[in-house]
mmCIF file of N, CA and C in Angstrom:
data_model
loop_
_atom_site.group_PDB
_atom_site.id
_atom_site.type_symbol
_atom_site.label_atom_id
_atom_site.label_comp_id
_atom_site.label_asym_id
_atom_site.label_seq_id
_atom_site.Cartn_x
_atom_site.Cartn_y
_atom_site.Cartn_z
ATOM 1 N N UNK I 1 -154.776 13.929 -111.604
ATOM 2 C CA UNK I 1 -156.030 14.626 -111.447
ATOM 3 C C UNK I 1 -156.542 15.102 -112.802
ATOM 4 N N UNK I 2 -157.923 15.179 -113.122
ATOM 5 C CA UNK I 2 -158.552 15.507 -114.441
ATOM 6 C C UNK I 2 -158.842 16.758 -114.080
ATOM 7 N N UNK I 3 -158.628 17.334 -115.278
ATOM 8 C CA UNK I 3 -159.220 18.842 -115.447
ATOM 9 C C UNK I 3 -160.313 18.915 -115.888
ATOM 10 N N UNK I 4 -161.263 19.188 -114.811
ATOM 11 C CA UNK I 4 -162.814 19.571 -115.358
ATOM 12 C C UNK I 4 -162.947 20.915 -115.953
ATOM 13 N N UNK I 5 -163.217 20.846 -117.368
ATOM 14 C CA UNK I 5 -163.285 21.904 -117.901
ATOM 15 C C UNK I 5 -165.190 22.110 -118.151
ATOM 16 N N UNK I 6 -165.390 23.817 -117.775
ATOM 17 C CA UNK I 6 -166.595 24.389 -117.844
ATOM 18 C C UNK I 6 -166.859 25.682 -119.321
ATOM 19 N N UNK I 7 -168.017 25.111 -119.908
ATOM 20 C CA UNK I 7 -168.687 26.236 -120.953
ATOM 21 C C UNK I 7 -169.577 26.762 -120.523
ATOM 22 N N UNK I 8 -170.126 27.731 -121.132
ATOM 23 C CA UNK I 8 -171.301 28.775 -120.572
ATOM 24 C C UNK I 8 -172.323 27.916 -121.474
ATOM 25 N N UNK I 9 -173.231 28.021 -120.935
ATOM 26 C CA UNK I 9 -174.638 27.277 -121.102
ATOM 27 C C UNK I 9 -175.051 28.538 -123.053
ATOM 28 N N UNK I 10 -174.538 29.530 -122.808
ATOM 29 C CA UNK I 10 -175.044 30.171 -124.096
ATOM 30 C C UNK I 10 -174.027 29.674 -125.114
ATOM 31 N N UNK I 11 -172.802 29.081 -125.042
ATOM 32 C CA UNK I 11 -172.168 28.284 -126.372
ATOM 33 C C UNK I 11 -173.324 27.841 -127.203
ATOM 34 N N UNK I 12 -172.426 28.377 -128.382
ATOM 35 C CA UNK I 12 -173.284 27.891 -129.627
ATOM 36 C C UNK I 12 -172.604 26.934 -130.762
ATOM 37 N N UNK I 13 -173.333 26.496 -131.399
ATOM 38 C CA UNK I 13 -172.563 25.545 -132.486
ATOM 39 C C UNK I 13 -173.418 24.279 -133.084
ATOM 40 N N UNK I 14 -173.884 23.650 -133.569
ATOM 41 C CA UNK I 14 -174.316 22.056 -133.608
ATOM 42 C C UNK I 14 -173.492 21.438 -132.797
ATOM 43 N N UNK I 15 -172.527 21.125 -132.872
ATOM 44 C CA UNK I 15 -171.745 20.182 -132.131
ATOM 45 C C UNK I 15 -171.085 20.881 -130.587
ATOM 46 N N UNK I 16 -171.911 21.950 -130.436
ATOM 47 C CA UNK I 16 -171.171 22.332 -128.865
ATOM 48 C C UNK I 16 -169.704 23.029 -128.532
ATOM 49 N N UNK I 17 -169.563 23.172 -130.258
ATOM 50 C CA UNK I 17 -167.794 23.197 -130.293
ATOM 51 C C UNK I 17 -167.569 25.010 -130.282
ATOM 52 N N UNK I 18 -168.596 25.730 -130.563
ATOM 53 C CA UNK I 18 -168.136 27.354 -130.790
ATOM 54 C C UNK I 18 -167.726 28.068 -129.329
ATOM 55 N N UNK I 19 -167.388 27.581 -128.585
ATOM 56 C CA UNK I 19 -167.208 28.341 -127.143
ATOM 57 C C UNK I 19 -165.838 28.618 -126.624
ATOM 58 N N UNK I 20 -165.608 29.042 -125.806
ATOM 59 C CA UNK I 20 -164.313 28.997 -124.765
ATOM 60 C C UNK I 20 -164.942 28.285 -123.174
ATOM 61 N N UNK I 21 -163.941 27.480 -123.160
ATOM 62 C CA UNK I 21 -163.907 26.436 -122.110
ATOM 63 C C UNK I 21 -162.883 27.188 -121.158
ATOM 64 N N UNK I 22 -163.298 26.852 -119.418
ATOM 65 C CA UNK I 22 -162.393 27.482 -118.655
ATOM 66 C C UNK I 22 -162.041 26.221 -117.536
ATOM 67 N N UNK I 23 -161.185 25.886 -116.984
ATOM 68 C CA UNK I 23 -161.167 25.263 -115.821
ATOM 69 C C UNK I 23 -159.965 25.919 -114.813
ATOM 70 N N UNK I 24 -160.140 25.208 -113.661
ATOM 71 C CA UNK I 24 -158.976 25.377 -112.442
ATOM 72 C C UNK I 24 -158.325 24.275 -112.135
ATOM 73 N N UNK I 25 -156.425 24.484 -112.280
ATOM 74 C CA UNK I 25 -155.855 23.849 -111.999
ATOM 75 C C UNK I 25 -154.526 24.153 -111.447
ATOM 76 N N UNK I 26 -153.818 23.758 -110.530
ATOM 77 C CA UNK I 26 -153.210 24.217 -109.338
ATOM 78 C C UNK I 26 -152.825 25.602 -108.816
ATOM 79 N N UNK I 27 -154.165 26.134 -109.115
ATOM 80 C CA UNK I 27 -154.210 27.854 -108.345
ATOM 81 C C UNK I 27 -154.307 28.744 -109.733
ATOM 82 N N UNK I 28 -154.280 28.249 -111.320
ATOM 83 C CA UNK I 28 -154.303 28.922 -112.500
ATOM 84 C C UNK I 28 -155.769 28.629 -112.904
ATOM 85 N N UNK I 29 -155.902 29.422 -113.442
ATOM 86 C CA UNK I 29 -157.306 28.944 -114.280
ATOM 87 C C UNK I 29 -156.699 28.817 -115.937
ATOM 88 N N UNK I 30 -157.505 27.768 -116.418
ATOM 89 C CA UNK I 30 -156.603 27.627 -118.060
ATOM 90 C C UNK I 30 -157.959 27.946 -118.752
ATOM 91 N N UNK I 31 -157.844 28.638 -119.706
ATOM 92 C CA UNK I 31 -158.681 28.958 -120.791
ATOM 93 C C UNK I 31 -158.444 28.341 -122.335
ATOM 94 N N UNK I 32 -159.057 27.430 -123.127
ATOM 95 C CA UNK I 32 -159.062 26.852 -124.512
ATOM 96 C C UNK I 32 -160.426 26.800 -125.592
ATOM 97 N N UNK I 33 -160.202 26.954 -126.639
ATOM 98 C CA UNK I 33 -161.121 26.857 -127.417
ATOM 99 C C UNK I 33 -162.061 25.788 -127.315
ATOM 100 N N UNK I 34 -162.537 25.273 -127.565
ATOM 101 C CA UNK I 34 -163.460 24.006 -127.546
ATOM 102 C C UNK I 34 -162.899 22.497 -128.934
ATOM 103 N N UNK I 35 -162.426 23.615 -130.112
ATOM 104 C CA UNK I 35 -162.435 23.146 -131.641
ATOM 105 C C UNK I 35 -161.001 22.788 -131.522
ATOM 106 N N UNK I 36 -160.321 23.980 -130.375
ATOM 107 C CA UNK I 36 -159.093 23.811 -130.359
ATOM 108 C C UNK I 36 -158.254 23.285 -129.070
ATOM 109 N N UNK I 37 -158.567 22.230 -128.410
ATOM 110 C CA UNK I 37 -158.701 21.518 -126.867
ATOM 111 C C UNK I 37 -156.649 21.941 -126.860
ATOM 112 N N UNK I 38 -155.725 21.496 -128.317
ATOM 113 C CA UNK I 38 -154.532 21.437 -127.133
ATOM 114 C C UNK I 38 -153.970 22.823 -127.233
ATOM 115 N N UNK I 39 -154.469 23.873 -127.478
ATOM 116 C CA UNK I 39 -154.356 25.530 -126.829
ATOM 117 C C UNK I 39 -154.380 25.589 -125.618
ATOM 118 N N UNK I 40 -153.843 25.814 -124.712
ATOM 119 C CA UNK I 40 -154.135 26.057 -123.501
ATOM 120 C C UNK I 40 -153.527 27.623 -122.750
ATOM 121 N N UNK I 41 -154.505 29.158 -122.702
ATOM 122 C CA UNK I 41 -153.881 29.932 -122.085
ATOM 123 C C UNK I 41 -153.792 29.937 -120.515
ATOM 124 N N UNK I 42 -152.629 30.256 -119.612
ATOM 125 C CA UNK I 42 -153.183 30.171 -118.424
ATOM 126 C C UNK I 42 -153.060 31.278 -117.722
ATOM 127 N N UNK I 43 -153.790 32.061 -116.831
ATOM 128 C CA UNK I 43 -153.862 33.436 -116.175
ATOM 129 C C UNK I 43 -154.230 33.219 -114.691
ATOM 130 N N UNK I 44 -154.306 34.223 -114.068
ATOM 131 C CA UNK I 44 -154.525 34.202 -112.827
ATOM 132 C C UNK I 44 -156.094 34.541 -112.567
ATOM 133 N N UNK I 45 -156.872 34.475 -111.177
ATOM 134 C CA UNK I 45 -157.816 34.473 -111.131
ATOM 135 C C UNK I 45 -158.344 36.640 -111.291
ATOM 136 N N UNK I 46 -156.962 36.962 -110.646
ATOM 137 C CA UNK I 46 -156.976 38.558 -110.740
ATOM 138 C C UNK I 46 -157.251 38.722 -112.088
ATOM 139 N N UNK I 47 -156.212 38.496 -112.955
ATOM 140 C CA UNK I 47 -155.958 38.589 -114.357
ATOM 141 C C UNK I 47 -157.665 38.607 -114.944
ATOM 142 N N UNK I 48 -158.137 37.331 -114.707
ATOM 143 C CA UNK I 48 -159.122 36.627 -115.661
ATOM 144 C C UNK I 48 -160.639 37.966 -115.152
ATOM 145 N N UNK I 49 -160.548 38.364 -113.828
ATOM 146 C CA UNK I 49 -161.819 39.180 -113.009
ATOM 147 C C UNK I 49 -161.797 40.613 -113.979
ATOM 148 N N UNK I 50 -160.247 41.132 -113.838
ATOM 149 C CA UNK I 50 -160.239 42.319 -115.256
ATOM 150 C C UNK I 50 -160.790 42.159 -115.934
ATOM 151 N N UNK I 51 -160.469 41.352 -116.575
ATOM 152 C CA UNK I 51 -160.974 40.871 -118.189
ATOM 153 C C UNK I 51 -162.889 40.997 -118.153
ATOM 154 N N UNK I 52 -163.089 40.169 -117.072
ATOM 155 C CA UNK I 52 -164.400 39.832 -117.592
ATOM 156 C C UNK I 52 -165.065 41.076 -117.312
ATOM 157 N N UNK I 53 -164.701 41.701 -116.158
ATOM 158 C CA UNK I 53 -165.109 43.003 -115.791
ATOM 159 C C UNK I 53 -165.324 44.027 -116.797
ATOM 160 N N UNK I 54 -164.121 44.224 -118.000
ATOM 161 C CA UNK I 54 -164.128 45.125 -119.035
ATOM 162 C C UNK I 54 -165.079 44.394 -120.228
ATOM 163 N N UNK I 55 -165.198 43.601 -120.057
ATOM 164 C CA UNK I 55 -166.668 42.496 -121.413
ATOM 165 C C UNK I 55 -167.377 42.951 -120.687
ATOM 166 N N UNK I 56 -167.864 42.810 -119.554
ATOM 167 C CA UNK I 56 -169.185 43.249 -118.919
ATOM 168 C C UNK I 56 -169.497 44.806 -119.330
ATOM 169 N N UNK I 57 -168.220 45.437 -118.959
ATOM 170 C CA UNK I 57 -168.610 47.410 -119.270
ATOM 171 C C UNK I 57 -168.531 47.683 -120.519
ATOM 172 N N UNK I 58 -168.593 46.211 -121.717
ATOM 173 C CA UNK I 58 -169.244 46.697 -123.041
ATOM 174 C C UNK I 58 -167.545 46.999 -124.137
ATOM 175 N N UNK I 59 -166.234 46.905 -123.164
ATOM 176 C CA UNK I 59 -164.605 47.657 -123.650
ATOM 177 C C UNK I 59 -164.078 47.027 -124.961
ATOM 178 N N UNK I 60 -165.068 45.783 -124.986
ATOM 179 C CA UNK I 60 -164.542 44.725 -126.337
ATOM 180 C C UNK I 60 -165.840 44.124 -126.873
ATOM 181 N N UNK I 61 -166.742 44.850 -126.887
ATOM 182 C CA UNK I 61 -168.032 44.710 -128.316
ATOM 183 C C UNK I 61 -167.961 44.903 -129.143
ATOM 184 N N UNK I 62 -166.603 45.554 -129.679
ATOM 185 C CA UNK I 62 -166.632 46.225 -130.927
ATOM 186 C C UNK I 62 -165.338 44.866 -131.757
ATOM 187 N N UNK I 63 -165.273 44.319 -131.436
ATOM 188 C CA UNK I 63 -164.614 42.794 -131.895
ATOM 189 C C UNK I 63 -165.629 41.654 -131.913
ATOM 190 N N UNK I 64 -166.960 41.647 -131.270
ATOM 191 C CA UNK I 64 -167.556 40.315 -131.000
ATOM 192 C C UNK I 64 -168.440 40.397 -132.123
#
């Protein structure tokens, strides 16, 4: 089975390459750089909802 991997439409770069790529694969979601395809972190879907939850309430702007 291929791993369809998804970017956010706001990636930036010339070549498409500045983003983080996410896909789902057997119940994990894997997260990788774009520049850097054989990185692969993998987390849970709980794990990953935290996360985005605390980017959303602004907890890690002060790194971006």
């Amino acid at each position: 089975m291929d791993i369809q991997w998804r970017k956010s439409s706001k990636s930036s770069g010339a070549e498409g390459n500045n983003c983080l790529e996410l896909a789902e694969d057997g119940g994990e979601i894997l997260l990788r750089e774009s520049d850097n395809p054989d990185v692969i972190i993998r987390t849970t879907r709980t794990k990953l909802r935290a996360f985005l939850g605390g980017a959303k309430a602004g907890e890690f702007d002060d790194l971006a």
